[in-house]
Coordinates of C-alpha atoms in Angstrom, one line a residue:
Chain P
M599 CA 7.3 26.3 8.7
P600 CA 5.5 29.6 8.6
A601 CA 7.0 32.5 10.6
Q602 CA 4.0 33.1 12.7
P603 CA 1.5 30.8 14.3
R604 CA -2.1 31.6 13.5
Y605 CA -4.3 31.3 16.7
L606 CA -8.0 31.0 16.6
E607 CA -8.3 34.7 17.2
D608 CA -6.2 35.5 14.1
I609 CA -8.6 33.7 11.8
E610 CA -11.8 35.4 10.5
P611 CA -14.6 34.4 8.1
G612 CA -14.0 36.0 4.7
Q613 CA -10.2 35.9 5.1
T614 CA -8.3 34.6 2.1
V615 CA -4.7 33.5 2.1
E616 CA -2.7 32.4 -1.0
F617 CA 0.6 30.7 -1.0
G618 CA 2.8 28.0 -2.5
D619 CA 4.6 27.4 -5.8
R620 CA 5.2 23.7 -6.4
L621 CA 6.5 22.4 -9.7
V622 CA 4.9 19.1 -10.7
T623 CA 7.4 16.8 -12.4
A624 CA 6.8 13.6 -14.4
E625 CA 9.2 11.8 -12.2
E626 CA 7.3 12.6 -9.0
I627 CA 3.9 11.8 -10.7
V628 CA 5.2 8.3 -11.6
A629 CA 7.0 7.8 -8.2
F630 CA 3.8 8.5 -6.3
A631 CA 1.7 6.4 -8.7
R632 CA 4.0 3.4 -8.4
D633 CA 3.6 3.4 -4.6
Y634 CA -0.1 4.4 -4.3
D635 CA -2.0 4.6 -7.5
P636 CA -0.5 2.5 -10.3
Q637 CA -3.2 3.2 -13.0
P638 CA -1.8 3.5 -16.5
F639 CA -2.5 7.2 -17.0
H640 CA -0.5 8.0 -13.8
L641 CA 2.5 5.8 -14.8
D642 CA 3.2 6.4 -18.4
E643 CA 2.8 9.3 -21.0
A644 CA 2.0 6.9 -23.9
A645 CA -0.6 5.0 -21.8
G646 CA -2.1 8.3 -20.7
A647 CA -2.3 9.5 -24.3
R648 CA -4.6 6.5 -25.1
T649 CA -7.1 7.6 -22.5
H650 CA -9.5 10.6 -22.2
F651 CA -6.7 12.4 -20.2
G652 CA -4.5 12.6 -23.3
G653 CA -1.2 12.1 -21.4
L654 CA 0.4 11.6 -18.1
V655 CA -1.7 13.0 -15.2
A656 CA -1.1 13.1 -11.4
S657 CA -3.1 10.9 -9.1
G658 CA -5.8 13.0 -7.4
W659 CA -4.3 11.8 -4.1
H660 CA -0.9 13.0 -5.2
T661 CA -2.4 16.5 -5.8
A662 CA -4.0 16.3 -2.3
A663 CA -0.6 15.3 -0.9
M664 CA 1.3 18.1 -2.7
V665 CA -1.3 20.6 -1.3
M666 CA -0.8 19.2 2.2
R667 CA 3.0 19.9 1.8
M668 CA 2.4 23.5 0.9
L669 CA 0.0 23.8 3.9
V670 CA 2.7 22.4 6.3
D671 CA 5.4 24.6 4.8
E672 CA 3.5 27.9 4.6
Y673 CA 0.3 27.9 6.5
L674 CA -0.1 25.5 9.4
H675 CA 2.1 25.9 12.5
P676 CA 2.8 23.2 15.1
E677 CA 2.0 25.5 18.0
T678 CA -1.5 26.2 16.8
S679 CA -2.5 23.5 14.3
L680 CA -4.1 20.5 16.0
G681 CA -5.0 18.3 13.0
S682 CA -8.2 17.8 11.1
P683 CA -11.2 15.5 11.7
G684 CA -11.9 15.5 7.9
L685 CA -13.3 17.4 5.0
D686 CA -16.2 17.6 2.6
E687 CA -16.8 18.2 -1.1
L688 CA -13.4 17.1 -2.3
R689 CA -13.4 17.6 -6.1
W690 CA -10.8 17.0 -8.8
H691 CA -11.8 19.6 -11.4
R692 CA -8.9 19.4 -13.9
P693 CA -6.0 17.1 -14.7
V694 CA -2.6 18.0 -13.1
R695 CA 0.2 17.4 -15.6
P696 CA 4.0 17.5 -15.6
G697 CA 5.2 21.1 -15.8
D698 CA 2.2 22.5 -13.9
R699 CA 3.0 24.8 -11.0
L700 CA 0.5 24.5 -8.1
R701 CA -0.4 27.0 -5.4
V702 CA -3.1 27.1 -2.7
R703 CA -5.9 29.5 -1.8
V704 CA -7.5 29.1 1.6
T705 CA -10.8 31.0 2.3
T706 CA -12.1 30.9 5.8
L707 CA -15.9 30.2 6.0
E708 CA -16.5 29.8 9.7
V709 CA -14.7 30.0 13.0
R710 CA -16.2 28.4 16.0
R711 CA -14.8 28.1 19.6
S712 CA -15.3 24.7 21.2
Q713 CA -18.0 24.8 23.9
S714 CA -16.6 21.9 25.7
K715 CA -13.0 22.9 25.4
P716 CA -12.7 26.6 24.9
S717 CA -8.9 26.6 24.5
I718 CA -9.4 25.4 21.0
G719 CA -11.8 25.9 18.1
I720 CA -12.8 24.6 14.7
V721 CA -12.3 26.5 11.5
R722 CA -14.1 25.6 8.3
Q723 CA -12.2 26.7 5.2
R724 CA -12.6 26.3 1.5
L725 CA -9.3 25.1 0.0
E726 CA -8.5 25.6 -3.7
A727 CA -5.5 24.3 -5.6
L728 CA -4.7 26.4 -8.6
N729 CA -2.4 25.8 -11.5
Q730 CA -0.2 28.4 -13.3
D731 CA -3.1 29.6 -15.4
G732 CA -5.2 30.3 -12.3
E733 CA -7.5 27.3 -13.0
V734 CA -8.8 25.4 -10.0
V735 CA -7.6 21.8 -10.2
M736 CA -8.8 20.6 -6.9
S737 CA -11.0 22.0 -4.1
H738 CA -12.5 20.9 -0.8
V739 CA -14.1 22.3 2.4
G740 CA -11.9 21.3 5.3
M741 CA -12.2 21.4 9.0
G742 CA -9.2 22.3 11.2
M743 CA -8.7 22.3 14.9
V744 CA -6.8 25.4 16.0
R745 CA -5.5 26.5 19.4
A746 CA -6.8 29.7 20.9
R747 CA -4.4 32.4 22.2
T748 CA -6.6 33.3 25.2
L749 CA -9.8 32.1 26.9
P750 CA -12.9 34.2 26.5
A751 CA -12.9 37.0 29.1
D752 CA -15.7 35.5 31.2
M753 CA -14.0 32.1 31.3
A754 CA -10.5 33.5 32.0
A755 CA -12.1 35.4 35.0
G756 CA -13.4 32.1 36.3
G757 CA -16.9 32.7 34.9
G758 CA -18.8 30.6 32.4
A759 CA -20.1 27.1 32.6
Chain J
M1142 CA -5.1 -6.0 -10.9
P1143 CA -8.4 -7.7 -10.0
A1144 CA -9.2 -10.8 -12.0
Q1145 CA -12.6 -9.5 -13.4
P1146 CA -13.7 -6.1 -14.4
R1147 CA -16.8 -4.8 -12.8
Y1148 CA -19.2 -3.2 -15.3
L1149 CA -22.0 -0.8 -14.3
E1150 CA -24.4 -3.7 -14.5
D1151 CA -22.4 -5.7 -12.0
I1152 CA -22.7 -3.1 -9.3
E1153 CA -25.9 -2.9 -7.2
P1154 CA -27.0 -0.8 -4.2
G1155 CA -26.5 -2.7 -1.0
Q1156 CA -23.6 -4.7 -2.3
T1157 CA -20.6 -4.8 0.1
V1158 CA -17.1 -5.9 -0.9
E1159 CA -14.2 -6.3 1.5
F1160 CA -10.5 -6.7 0.5
G1161 CA -6.9 -5.7 1.2
D1162 CA -4.4 -6.4 3.9
R1163 CA -1.7 -3.8 4.1
L1164 CA 0.8 -3.7 6.9
V1165 CA 1.7 -0.1 8.0
T1166 CA 5.3 0.4 8.9
A1167 CA 7.1 3.2 10.7
E1168 CA 9.5 3.5 7.7
E1169 CA 6.7 4.1 5.3
I1170 CA 4.8 6.5 7.6
V1171 CA 8.0 8.6 7.9
A1172 CA 8.9 8.4 4.2
F1173 CA 5.4 9.7 3.2
A1174 CA 5.5 12.4 5.8
R1175 CA 9.0 13.6 4.7
D1176 CA 7.7 14.2 1.2
Y1177 CA 4.1 15.4 1.9
D1178 CA 3.2 16.0 5.5
P1179 CA 6.3 16.7 7.7
Q1180 CA 4.5 17.4 11.0
P1181 CA 6.3 16.2 14.1
F1182 CA 3.8 13.4 15.0
H1183 CA 4.2 11.9 11.4
L1184 CA 8.0 12.0 11.5
D1185 CA 9.1 10.8 14.9
E1186 CA 7.9 8.5 17.6
A1187 CA 9.2 10.6 20.5
A1188 CA 7.8 13.8 19.0
G1189 CA 4.4 12.1 18.6
A1190 CA 4.5 10.9 22.2
R1191 CA 4.5 14.5 23.3
T1192 CA 1.2 15.2 21.5
H1193 CA -2.3 14.0 22.0
F1194 CA -1.6 11.1 19.5
G1195 CA 0.8 9.5 22.0
G1196 CA 3.2 8.3 19.3
L1197 CA 4.0 8.1 15.6
V1198 CA 0.8 8.2 13.5
A1199 CA 0.3 8.1 9.7
S1200 CA -0.7 11.2 7.8
G1201 CA -4.4 11.1 7.0
W1202 CA -3.4 11.6 3.3
H1203 CA -1.0 8.6 3.6
T1204 CA -4.0 6.5 4.9
A1205 CA -6.0 7.7 1.9
A1206 CA -3.1 6.8 -0.4
M1207 CA -2.7 3.3 1.0
V1208 CA -6.4 2.7 0.6
M1209 CA -6.1 3.9 -3.1
R1210 CA -3.4 1.3 -3.6
M1211 CA -5.7 -1.5 -2.3
L1212 CA -8.5 -0.3 -4.6
V1213 CA -6.2 -0.4 -7.6
D1214 CA -4.8 -3.8 -6.7
E1215 CA -8.1 -5.5 -5.8
Y1216 CA -11.2 -3.6 -6.8
L1217 CA -10.8 -1.2 -9.8
H1218 CA -10.1 -2.5 -13.2
P1219 CA -8.7 -0.4 -16.1
E1220 CA -11.3 -1.7 -18.5
T1221 CA -14.2 -0.4 -16.4
S1222 CA -12.9 2.2 -14.0
L1223 CA -12.9 5.7 -15.5
G1224 CA -11.8 7.7 -12.5
S1225 CA -13.6 9.8 -9.9
P1226 CA -14.8 13.4 -9.9
G1227 CA -14.4 13.5 -6.1
L1228 CA -15.9 12.4 -2.8
D1229 CA -17.7 13.7 0.2
E1230 CA -17.6 13.2 4.0
L1231 CA -14.0 12.2 4.3
R1232 CA -13.3 11.6 8.0
W1233 CA -10.3 10.4 9.9
H1234 CA -11.8 8.6 12.8
R1235 CA -8.8 7.0 14.5
P1236 CA -5.0 7.2 14.3
V1237 CA -3.2 4.7 12.1
R1238 CA 0.0 3.5 13.7
P1239 CA 3.0 1.3 12.8
G1240 CA 2.1 -2.4 12.9
D1241 CA -1.6 -1.7 12.0
R1242 CA -3.0 -3.8 9.2
L1243 CA -5.5 -2.0 7.0
R1244 CA -8.3 -3.4 4.8
V1245 CA -11.1 -1.8 2.8
R1246 CA -14.9 -2.2 2.8
V1247 CA -16.8 -0.7 -0.1
T1248 CA -20.6 -0.5 0.2
T1249 CA -22.6 0.6 -2.9
L1250 CA -25.2 3.3 -2.1
E1251 CA -26.4 4.3 -5.6
V1252 CA -25.9 3.3 -9.2
R1253 CA -27.0 5.8 -11.9
R1254 CA -26.5 5.5 -15.7
S1255 CA -25.5 8.7 -17.4
Q1256 CA -28.4 10.3 -19.3
S1257 CA -26.1 12.2 -21.7
K1258 CA -23.6 9.3 -22.1
P1259 CA -25.4 6.0 -21.4
S1260 CA -22.3 3.9 -22.1
I1261 CA -21.1 4.9 -18.6
G1262 CA -22.6 5.5 -15.2
I1263 CA -21.8 7.0 -11.8
V1264 CA -21.7 4.8 -8.6
R1265 CA -21.8 6.4 -5.2
Q1266 CA -20.1 4.2 -2.6
R1267 CA -19.3 4.4 1.1
L1268 CA -15.7 3.4 1.6
E1269 CA -14.4 2.4 5.1
A1270 CA -10.8 1.7 6.0
L1271 CA -10.6 -0.8 8.9
N1272 CA -7.7 -1.8 11.1
Q1273 CA -6.9 -5.3 12.4
D1274 CA -9.4 -4.8 15.3
G1275 CA -12.2 -4.0 12.8
E1276 CA -12.2 -0.4 13.9
V1277 CA -13.0 2.2 11.1
V1278 CA -10.0 4.5 10.8
M1279 CA -11.1 6.5 7.8
S1280 CA -14.3 6.7 5.7
H1281 CA -15.7 8.7 2.9
V1282 CA -18.5 8.6 0.3
G1283 CA -17.0 8.5 -3.1
M1284 CA -18.2 8.8 -6.7
G1285 CA -16.8 6.6 -9.4
M1286 CA -17.3 6.6 -13.2
V1287 CA -17.8 3.1 -14.5
R1288 CA -18.1 1.7 -18.0
A1289 CA -21.4 -0.1 -18.8
R1290 CA -21.3 -3.6 -20.5
T1291 CA -24.2 -2.8 -22.8
L1292 CA -26.5 0.0 -23.7
P1293 CA -30.1 -0.1 -22.4
A1294 CA -32.3 -2.2 -24.7
D1295 CA -34.2 0.7 -26.1
M1296 CA -31.0 2.6 -26.9
A1297 CA -29.2 -0.4 -28.4
A1298 CA -32.2 -0.9 -30.7
G1299 CA -31.8 2.7 -31.9
G1300 CA -34.6 4.1 -29.7
G1301 CA -34.3 6.6 -26.9
A1302 CA -33.4 10.3 -27.1

Protein backbone atom coordinates (compact mmCIF):
# COMPACT_ATOMS: atom_id res chain seq x y z
CA MET A 1 0.00 0.00 0.00
CA PRO A 2 1.35 3.48 -0.84
CA ALA A 3 2.38 5.57 2.16
CA GLN A 4 0.04 8.46 1.45
CA PRO A 5 -3.54 8.52 0.19
CA ARG A 6 -4.09 10.76 -2.82
CA TYR A 7 -7.27 12.79 -2.41
CA LEU A 8 -9.05 14.45 -5.30
CA GLU A 9 -7.35 17.76 -4.39
CA ASP A 10 -3.92 16.12 -4.72
CA ILE A 11 -4.44 15.14 -8.35
CA GLU A 12 -3.97 17.66 -11.14
CA PRO A 13 -4.11 17.53 -14.92
CA GLY A 14 -0.63 17.19 -16.37
CA GLN A 15 0.74 15.28 -13.36
CA THR A 16 2.77 12.23 -14.23
CA VAL A 17 3.65 9.48 -11.75
CA GLU A 18 5.86 6.48 -12.55
CA PHE A 19 6.30 3.40 -10.39
CA GLY A 20 6.59 -0.38 -10.31
CA ASP A 21 9.18 -2.95 -11.26
CA ARG A 22 7.68 -6.35 -11.93
CA LEU A 23 9.66 -9.20 -13.40
CA VAL A 24 7.63 -11.30 -15.83
CA THR A 25 8.42 -15.02 -15.60
CA ALA A 26 7.59 -17.88 -17.95
CA GLU A 27 6.04 -19.74 -15.01
CA GLU A 28 3.62 -16.92 -14.27
CA ILE A 29 2.74 -16.39 -17.95
CA VAL A 30 1.84 -20.09 -18.25
CA ALA A 31 -0.01 -20.24 -14.91
CA PHE A 32 -2.24 -17.28 -15.86
CA ALA A 33 -2.82 -18.70 -19.33
CA ARG A 34 -3.81 -22.13 -18.01
CA ASP A 35 -6.53 -20.53 -15.91
CA TYR A 36 -7.73 -17.76 -18.18
CA ASP A 37 -6.26 -17.66 -21.68
CA PRO A 38 -5.02 -21.09 -22.80
CA GLN A 39 -3.95 -20.18 -26.33
CA PRO A 40 -0.80 -21.94 -27.59
CA PHE A 41 1.45 -18.82 -27.64
CA HIS A 42 0.63 -18.16 -23.97
CA LEU A 43 1.27 -21.76 -22.87
CA ASP A 44 4.41 -22.96 -24.58
CA GLU A 45 7.64 -21.48 -25.95
CA ALA A 46 7.81 -23.89 -28.89
CA ALA A 47 4.18 -23.34 -29.85
CA GLY A 48 4.72 -19.59 -29.63
CA ALA A 49 7.80 -19.86 -31.85
CA ARG A 50 5.59 -21.22 -34.64
CA THR A 51 3.39 -18.09 -34.57
CA HIS A 52 4.00 -14.45 -35.49
CA PHE A 53 4.92 -13.87 -31.82
CA GLY A 54 8.09 -15.94 -32.21
CA GLY A 55 7.92 -17.35 -28.67
CA LEU A 56 6.04 -17.40 -25.39
CA VAL A 57 4.12 -14.16 -24.74
CA ALA A 58 1.90 -13.06 -21.87
CA SER A 59 -1.85 -12.84 -22.31
CA GLY A 60 -2.88 -9.23 -22.72
CA TRP A 61 -5.20 -9.75 -19.75
CA HIS A 62 -2.27 -10.97 -17.72
CA THR A 63 -0.40 -7.76 -18.52
CA ALA A 64 -3.47 -5.77 -17.44
CA ALA A 65 -3.61 -7.79 -14.21
CA MET A 66 0.10 -7.26 -13.45
CA VAL A 67 -0.40 -3.53 -13.98
CA MET A 68 -3.37 -3.59 -11.60
CA ARG A 69 -1.16 -5.18 -8.95
CA MET A 70 1.39 -2.38 -9.30
CA LEU A 71 -1.43 0.19 -9.02
CA VAL A 72 -2.70 -1.41 -5.80
CA ASP A 73 0.80 -1.72 -4.32
CA GLU A 74 2.08 1.71 -5.20
CA TYR A 75 -0.60 4.14 -6.33
CA LEU A 76 -4.16 3.50 -5.16
CA HIS A 77 -5.03 3.83 -1.47
CA PRO A 78 -8.08 2.22 0.18
CA GLU A 79 -8.94 5.50 1.93
CA THR A 80 -9.24 7.47 -1.31
CA SER A 81 -9.66 5.02 -4.18
CA LEU A 82 -13.30 4.09 -4.82
CA GLY A 83 -13.01 1.88 -7.88
CA SER A 84 -13.47 2.44 -11.57
CA PRO A 85 -16.48 2.40 -13.86
CA GLY A 86 -14.27 1.45 -16.81
CA LEU A 87 -11.74 2.58 -19.34
CA ASP A 88 -11.28 3.42 -22.99
CA GLU A 89 -8.71 2.86 -25.72
CA LEU A 90 -7.10 -0.25 -24.23
CA ARG A 91 -4.30 -1.22 -26.62
CA TRP A 92 -1.70 -3.98 -26.52
CA HIS A 93 1.20 -2.43 -28.43
CA ARG A 94 3.97 -5.00 -28.04
CA PRO A 95 4.37 -8.55 -26.78
CA VAL A 96 5.36 -9.06 -23.13
CA ARG A 97 7.88 -11.89 -22.76
CA PRO A 98 9.58 -13.83 -19.96
CA GLY A 99 12.38 -11.74 -18.46
CA ASP A 100 10.70 -8.42 -19.20
CA ARG A 101 10.43 -5.97 -16.32
CA LEU A 102 7.28 -3.85 -16.33
CA ARG A 103 6.56 -0.48 -14.78
CA VAL A 104 3.63 1.92 -14.96
CA ARG A 105 3.27 5.56 -15.92
CA VAL A 106 0.06 7.39 -15.00
CA THR A 107 -0.64 10.79 -16.56
CA THR A 108 -3.65 12.72 -15.31
CA LEU A 109 -5.76 14.17 -18.12
CA GLU A 110 -8.80 15.49 -16.28
CA VAL A 111 -10.08 15.95 -12.72
CA ARG A 112 -13.77 16.58 -12.18
CA ARG A 113 -15.70 16.86 -8.91
CA SER A 114 -19.05 15.11 -8.92
CA GLN A 115 -21.93 17.58 -9.12
CA SER A 116 -24.37 15.24 -7.46
CA LYS A 117 -21.95 13.95 -4.81
CA PRO A 118 -19.24 16.59 -4.20
CA SER A 119 -17.39 14.47 -1.64
CA ILE A 120 -15.99 12.44 -4.54
CA GLY A 121 -14.73 13.07 -8.04
CA ILE A 122 -13.72 11.34 -11.24
CA VAL A 123 -10.21 11.44 -12.64
CA ARG A 124 -9.39 10.50 -16.20
CA GLN A 125 -5.84 9.22 -16.58
CA ARG A 126 -3.71 7.78 -19.35
CA LEU A 127 -1.99 4.65 -18.15
CA GLU A 128 1.05 3.24 -19.91
CA ALA A 129 2.83 -0.01 -19.12
CA LEU A 130 6.50 0.18 -20.08
CA ASN A 131 9.09 -2.55 -20.44
CA GLN A 132 12.75 -2.40 -19.40
CA ASP A 133 13.62 -0.69 -22.70
CA GLY A 134 11.09 2.07 -22.07
CA GLU A 135 8.77 0.74 -24.79
CA VAL A 136 5.04 1.05 -24.20
CA VAL A 137 3.58 -2.48 -24.17
CA MET A 138 0.02 -1.56 -23.14
CA SER A 139 -1.95 1.63 -22.67
CA HIS A 140 -5.44 2.78 -21.82
CA VAL A 141 -7.38 5.83 -20.67
CA GLY A 142 -9.03 4.94 -17.39
CA MET A 143 -11.58 6.56 -15.13
CA GLY A 144 -11.20 6.40 -11.37
CA MET A 145 -13.49 7.51 -8.58
CA VAL A 146 -11.54 9.33 -5.87
CA ARG A 147 -12.54 10.67 -2.46
CA ALA A 148 -12.14 14.43 -1.87
CA ARG A 149 -10.38 15.73 1.25
CA THR A 150 -12.83 18.60 1.78
CA LEU A 151 -16.01 19.96 0.29
CA PRO A 152 -15.79 23.12 -1.82
CA ALA A 153 -15.87 26.24 0.41
CA ASP A 154 -19.37 27.28 -0.62
CA MET A 155 -20.77 23.80 0.13
CA ALA A 156 -18.93 23.30 3.41
CA ALA A 157 -20.44 26.63 4.51
CA GLY A 158 -23.89 25.32 3.75
CA GLY A 159 -24.13 27.09 0.40
CA GLY A 160 -24.45 25.53 -3.03
CA ALA A 161 -27.33 23.59 -4.51
CA MET B 1 -11.76 -25.49 -28.21
CA PRO B 2 -14.83 -24.79 -30.38
CA ALA B 3 -15.66 -27.47 -32.94
CA GLN B 4 -15.45 -25.21 -35.99
CA PRO B 5 -13.10 -22.35 -36.83
CA ARG B 6 -14.86 -19.13 -37.82
CA TYR B 7 -13.17 -17.54 -40.83
CA LEU B 8 -13.61 -13.90 -41.77
CA GLU B 9 -16.25 -14.93 -44.33
CA ASP B 10 -18.29 -16.63 -41.58
CA ILE B 11 -18.69 -13.47 -39.55
CA GLU B 12 -21.31 -10.89 -40.47
CA PRO B 13 -22.47 -7.61 -38.96
CA GLY B 14 -25.59 -8.15 -36.87
CA GLN B 15 -24.67 -11.73 -35.92
CA THR B 16 -25.09 -12.53 -32.24
CA VAL B 17 -23.55 -15.56 -30.54
CA GLU B 18 -24.10 -16.50 -26.89
CA PHE B 19 -22.18 -19.10 -24.92
CA GLY B 20 -20.51 -19.96 -21.63
CA ASP B 21 -21.63 -20.88 -18.15
CA ARG B 22 -19.00 -20.16 -15.53
CA LEU B 23 -19.69 -20.39 -11.82
CA VAL B 24 -17.91 -17.69 -9.84
CA THR B 25 -16.64 -18.91 -6.48
CA ALA B 26 -15.39 -17.00 -3.44
CA GLU B 27 -12.19 -19.08 -3.53
CA GLU B 28 -11.43 -18.02 -7.07
CA ILE B 29 -12.27 -14.36 -6.44
CA VAL B 30 -9.86 -14.31 -3.51
CA ALA B 31 -7.12 -16.26 -5.32
CA PHE B 32 -7.16 -13.85 -8.26
CA ALA B 33 -7.22 -10.84 -5.94
CA ARG B 34 -4.28 -12.09 -3.87
CA ASP B 35 -2.18 -12.25 -7.02
CA TYR B 36 -3.39 -9.24 -8.93
CA ASP B 37 -5.86 -6.95 -7.15
CA PRO B 38 -5.53 -7.20 -3.35
CA GLN B 39 -8.10 -4.57 -2.41
CA PRO B 40 -10.18 -5.35 0.71
CA PHE B 41 -13.51 -5.89 -1.11
CA HIS B 42 -11.88 -8.50 -3.38
CA LEU B 43 -10.22 -10.38 -0.51
CA ASP B 44 -12.72 -10.69 2.28
CA GLU B 45 -16.51 -10.86 2.71
CA ALA B 46 -16.51 -8.85 5.95
CA ALA B 47 -14.24 -6.15 4.54
CA GLY B 48 -16.44 -5.94 1.47
CA ALA B 49 -19.55 -5.61 3.65
CA ARG B 50 -18.13 -2.39 5.08
CA THR B 51 -17.89 -0.82 1.59
CA HIS B 52 -20.50 0.31 -0.93
CA PHE B 53 -20.21 -3.17 -2.51
CA GLY B 54 -21.84 -4.78 0.52
CA GLY B 55 -19.75 -7.94 0.33
CA LEU B 56 -17.06 -9.82 -1.56
CA VAL B 57 -16.89 -8.86 -5.25
CA ALA B 58 -14.67 -10.02 -8.10
CA SER B 59 -11.95 -7.76 -9.44
CA GLY B 60 -13.07 -6.26 -12.73
CA TRP B 61 -9.91 -7.73 -14.25
CA HIS B 62 -10.90 -11.13 -12.94
CA THR B 63 -14.26 -10.80 -14.70
CA ALA B 64 -12.42 -9.87 -17.90
CA ALA B 65 -10.16 -12.91 -17.47
CA MET B 66 -13.09 -15.29 -16.88
CA VAL B 67 -14.72 -13.93 -20.04
CA MET B 68 -11.47 -14.51 -21.96
CA ARG B 69 -11.51 -18.14 -20.83
CA MET B 70 -15.04 -18.60 -22.17
CA LEU B 71 -13.96 -17.01 -25.47
CA VAL B 72 -11.01 -19.40 -25.79
CA ASP B 73 -13.10 -22.44 -24.85
CA GLU B 74 -16.13 -21.73 -26.98
CA TYR B 75 -15.60 -19.01 -29.56
CA LEU B 76 -12.05 -18.37 -30.74
CA HIS B 77 -10.20 -21.01 -32.74
CA PRO B 78 -6.40 -21.19 -33.10
CA GLU B 79 -6.71 -21.70 -36.86
CA THR B 80 -8.59 -18.45 -37.41
CA SER B 81 -8.08 -16.22 -34.39
CA LEU B 82 -4.97 -14.03 -34.64
CA GLY B 83 -5.24 -11.97 -31.48
CA SER B 84 -6.45 -8.50 -30.72
CA PRO B 85 -4.84 -5.06 -30.88
CA GLY B 86 -7.19 -3.83 -28.15
CA LEU B 87 -10.66 -2.71 -27.26
CA ASP B 88 -12.75 0.32 -26.42
CA GLU B 89 -15.48 1.27 -23.98
CA LEU B 90 -14.70 -1.33 -21.32
CA ARG B 91 -17.29 -0.83 -18.59
CA TRP B 92 -17.96 -2.68 -15.33
CA HIS B 93 -21.70 -2.22 -14.89
CA ARG B 94 -22.49 -4.37 -11.84
CA PRO B 95 -20.59 -6.26 -9.16
CA VAL B 96 -19.83 -9.95 -9.77
CA ARG B 97 -20.29 -12.00 -6.59
CA PRO B 98 -19.69 -15.56 -5.41
CA GLY B 99 -22.41 -17.86 -6.76
CA ASP B 100 -22.98 -15.81 -9.92
CA ARG B 101 -22.94 -17.72 -13.19
CA LEU B 102 -21.50 -15.79 -16.12
CA ARG B 103 -22.04 -16.15 -19.83
CA VAL B 104 -20.96 -14.16 -22.86
CA ARG B 105 -22.81 -12.52 -25.74
CA VAL B 106 -20.85 -11.39 -28.80
CA THR B 107 -22.52 -9.11 -31.34
CA THR B 108 -20.64 -8.35 -34.54
CA LEU B 109 -20.66 -4.67 -35.46
CA GLU B 110 -18.24 -4.50 -38.39
CA VAL B 111 -16.19 -6.82 -40.60
CA ARG B 112 -13.36 -5.36 -42.65
CA ARG B 113 -10.81 -7.12 -44.83
CA SER B 114 -7.30 -5.77 -44.54
CA GLN B 115 -6.28 -3.76 -47.61
CA SER B 116 -2.59 -4.36 -47.10
CA LYS B 117 -2.94 -8.05 -46.15
CA PRO B 118 -6.16 -9.42 -47.64
CA SER B 119 -5.68 -12.90 -46.16
CA ILE B 120 -6.84 -11.47 -42.84
CA GLY B 121 -9.41 -9.01 -41.58
CA ILE B 122 -10.50 -7.09 -38.53
CA VAL B 123 -13.84 -7.63 -36.83
CA ARG B 124 -15.31 -5.15 -34.39
CA GLN B 125 -17.62 -6.80 -31.86
CA ARG B 126 -19.59 -5.75 -28.83
CA LEU B 127 -19.00 -8.17 -26.00
CA GLU B 128 -21.33 -8.41 -23.03
CA ALA B 129 -20.86 -10.55 -19.93
CA LEU B 130 -24.20 -11.49 -18.40
CA ASN B 131 -25.03 -12.96 -15.02
CA GLN B 132 -27.65 -15.62 -14.23
CA ASP B 133 -30.37 -12.94 -14.13
CA GLY B 134 -29.50 -11.73 -17.61
CA GLU B 135 -27.98 -8.51 -16.28
CA VAL B 136 -24.96 -7.12 -18.10
CA VAL B 137 -22.06 -7.04 -15.62
CA MET B 138 -19.32 -5.99 -18.07
CA SER B 139 -19.16 -4.87 -21.68
CA HIS B 140 -16.67 -3.66 -24.22
CA VAL B 141 -16.19 -3.15 -27.95
CA GLY B 142 -13.28 -5.28 -29.04
CA MET B 143 -11.25 -5.68 -32.19
CA GLY B 144 -10.13 -9.10 -33.36
CA MET B 145 -7.84 -10.16 -36.20
CA VAL B 146 -9.31 -13.09 -38.08
CA ARG B 147 -7.96 -15.27 -40.88
CA ALA B 148 -9.91 -15.30 -44.16
CA ARG B 149 -10.83 -18.60 -45.85
CA THR B 150 -10.12 -17.33 -49.36
CA LEU B 151 -8.80 -14.27 -51.09
CA PRO B 152 -11.26 -12.01 -52.91
CA ALA B 153 -11.94 -13.34 -56.43
CA ASP B 154 -10.02 -10.56 -58.19
CA MET B 155 -6.95 -11.11 -55.98
CA ALA B 156 -7.03 -14.90 -56.16
CA ALA B 157 -7.05 -14.50 -59.95
CA GLY B 158 -3.93 -12.37 -59.75
CA GLY B 159 -5.78 -9.08 -60.10
CA GLY B 160 -5.93 -6.28 -57.59
CA ALA B 161 -3.21 -4.00 -56.35
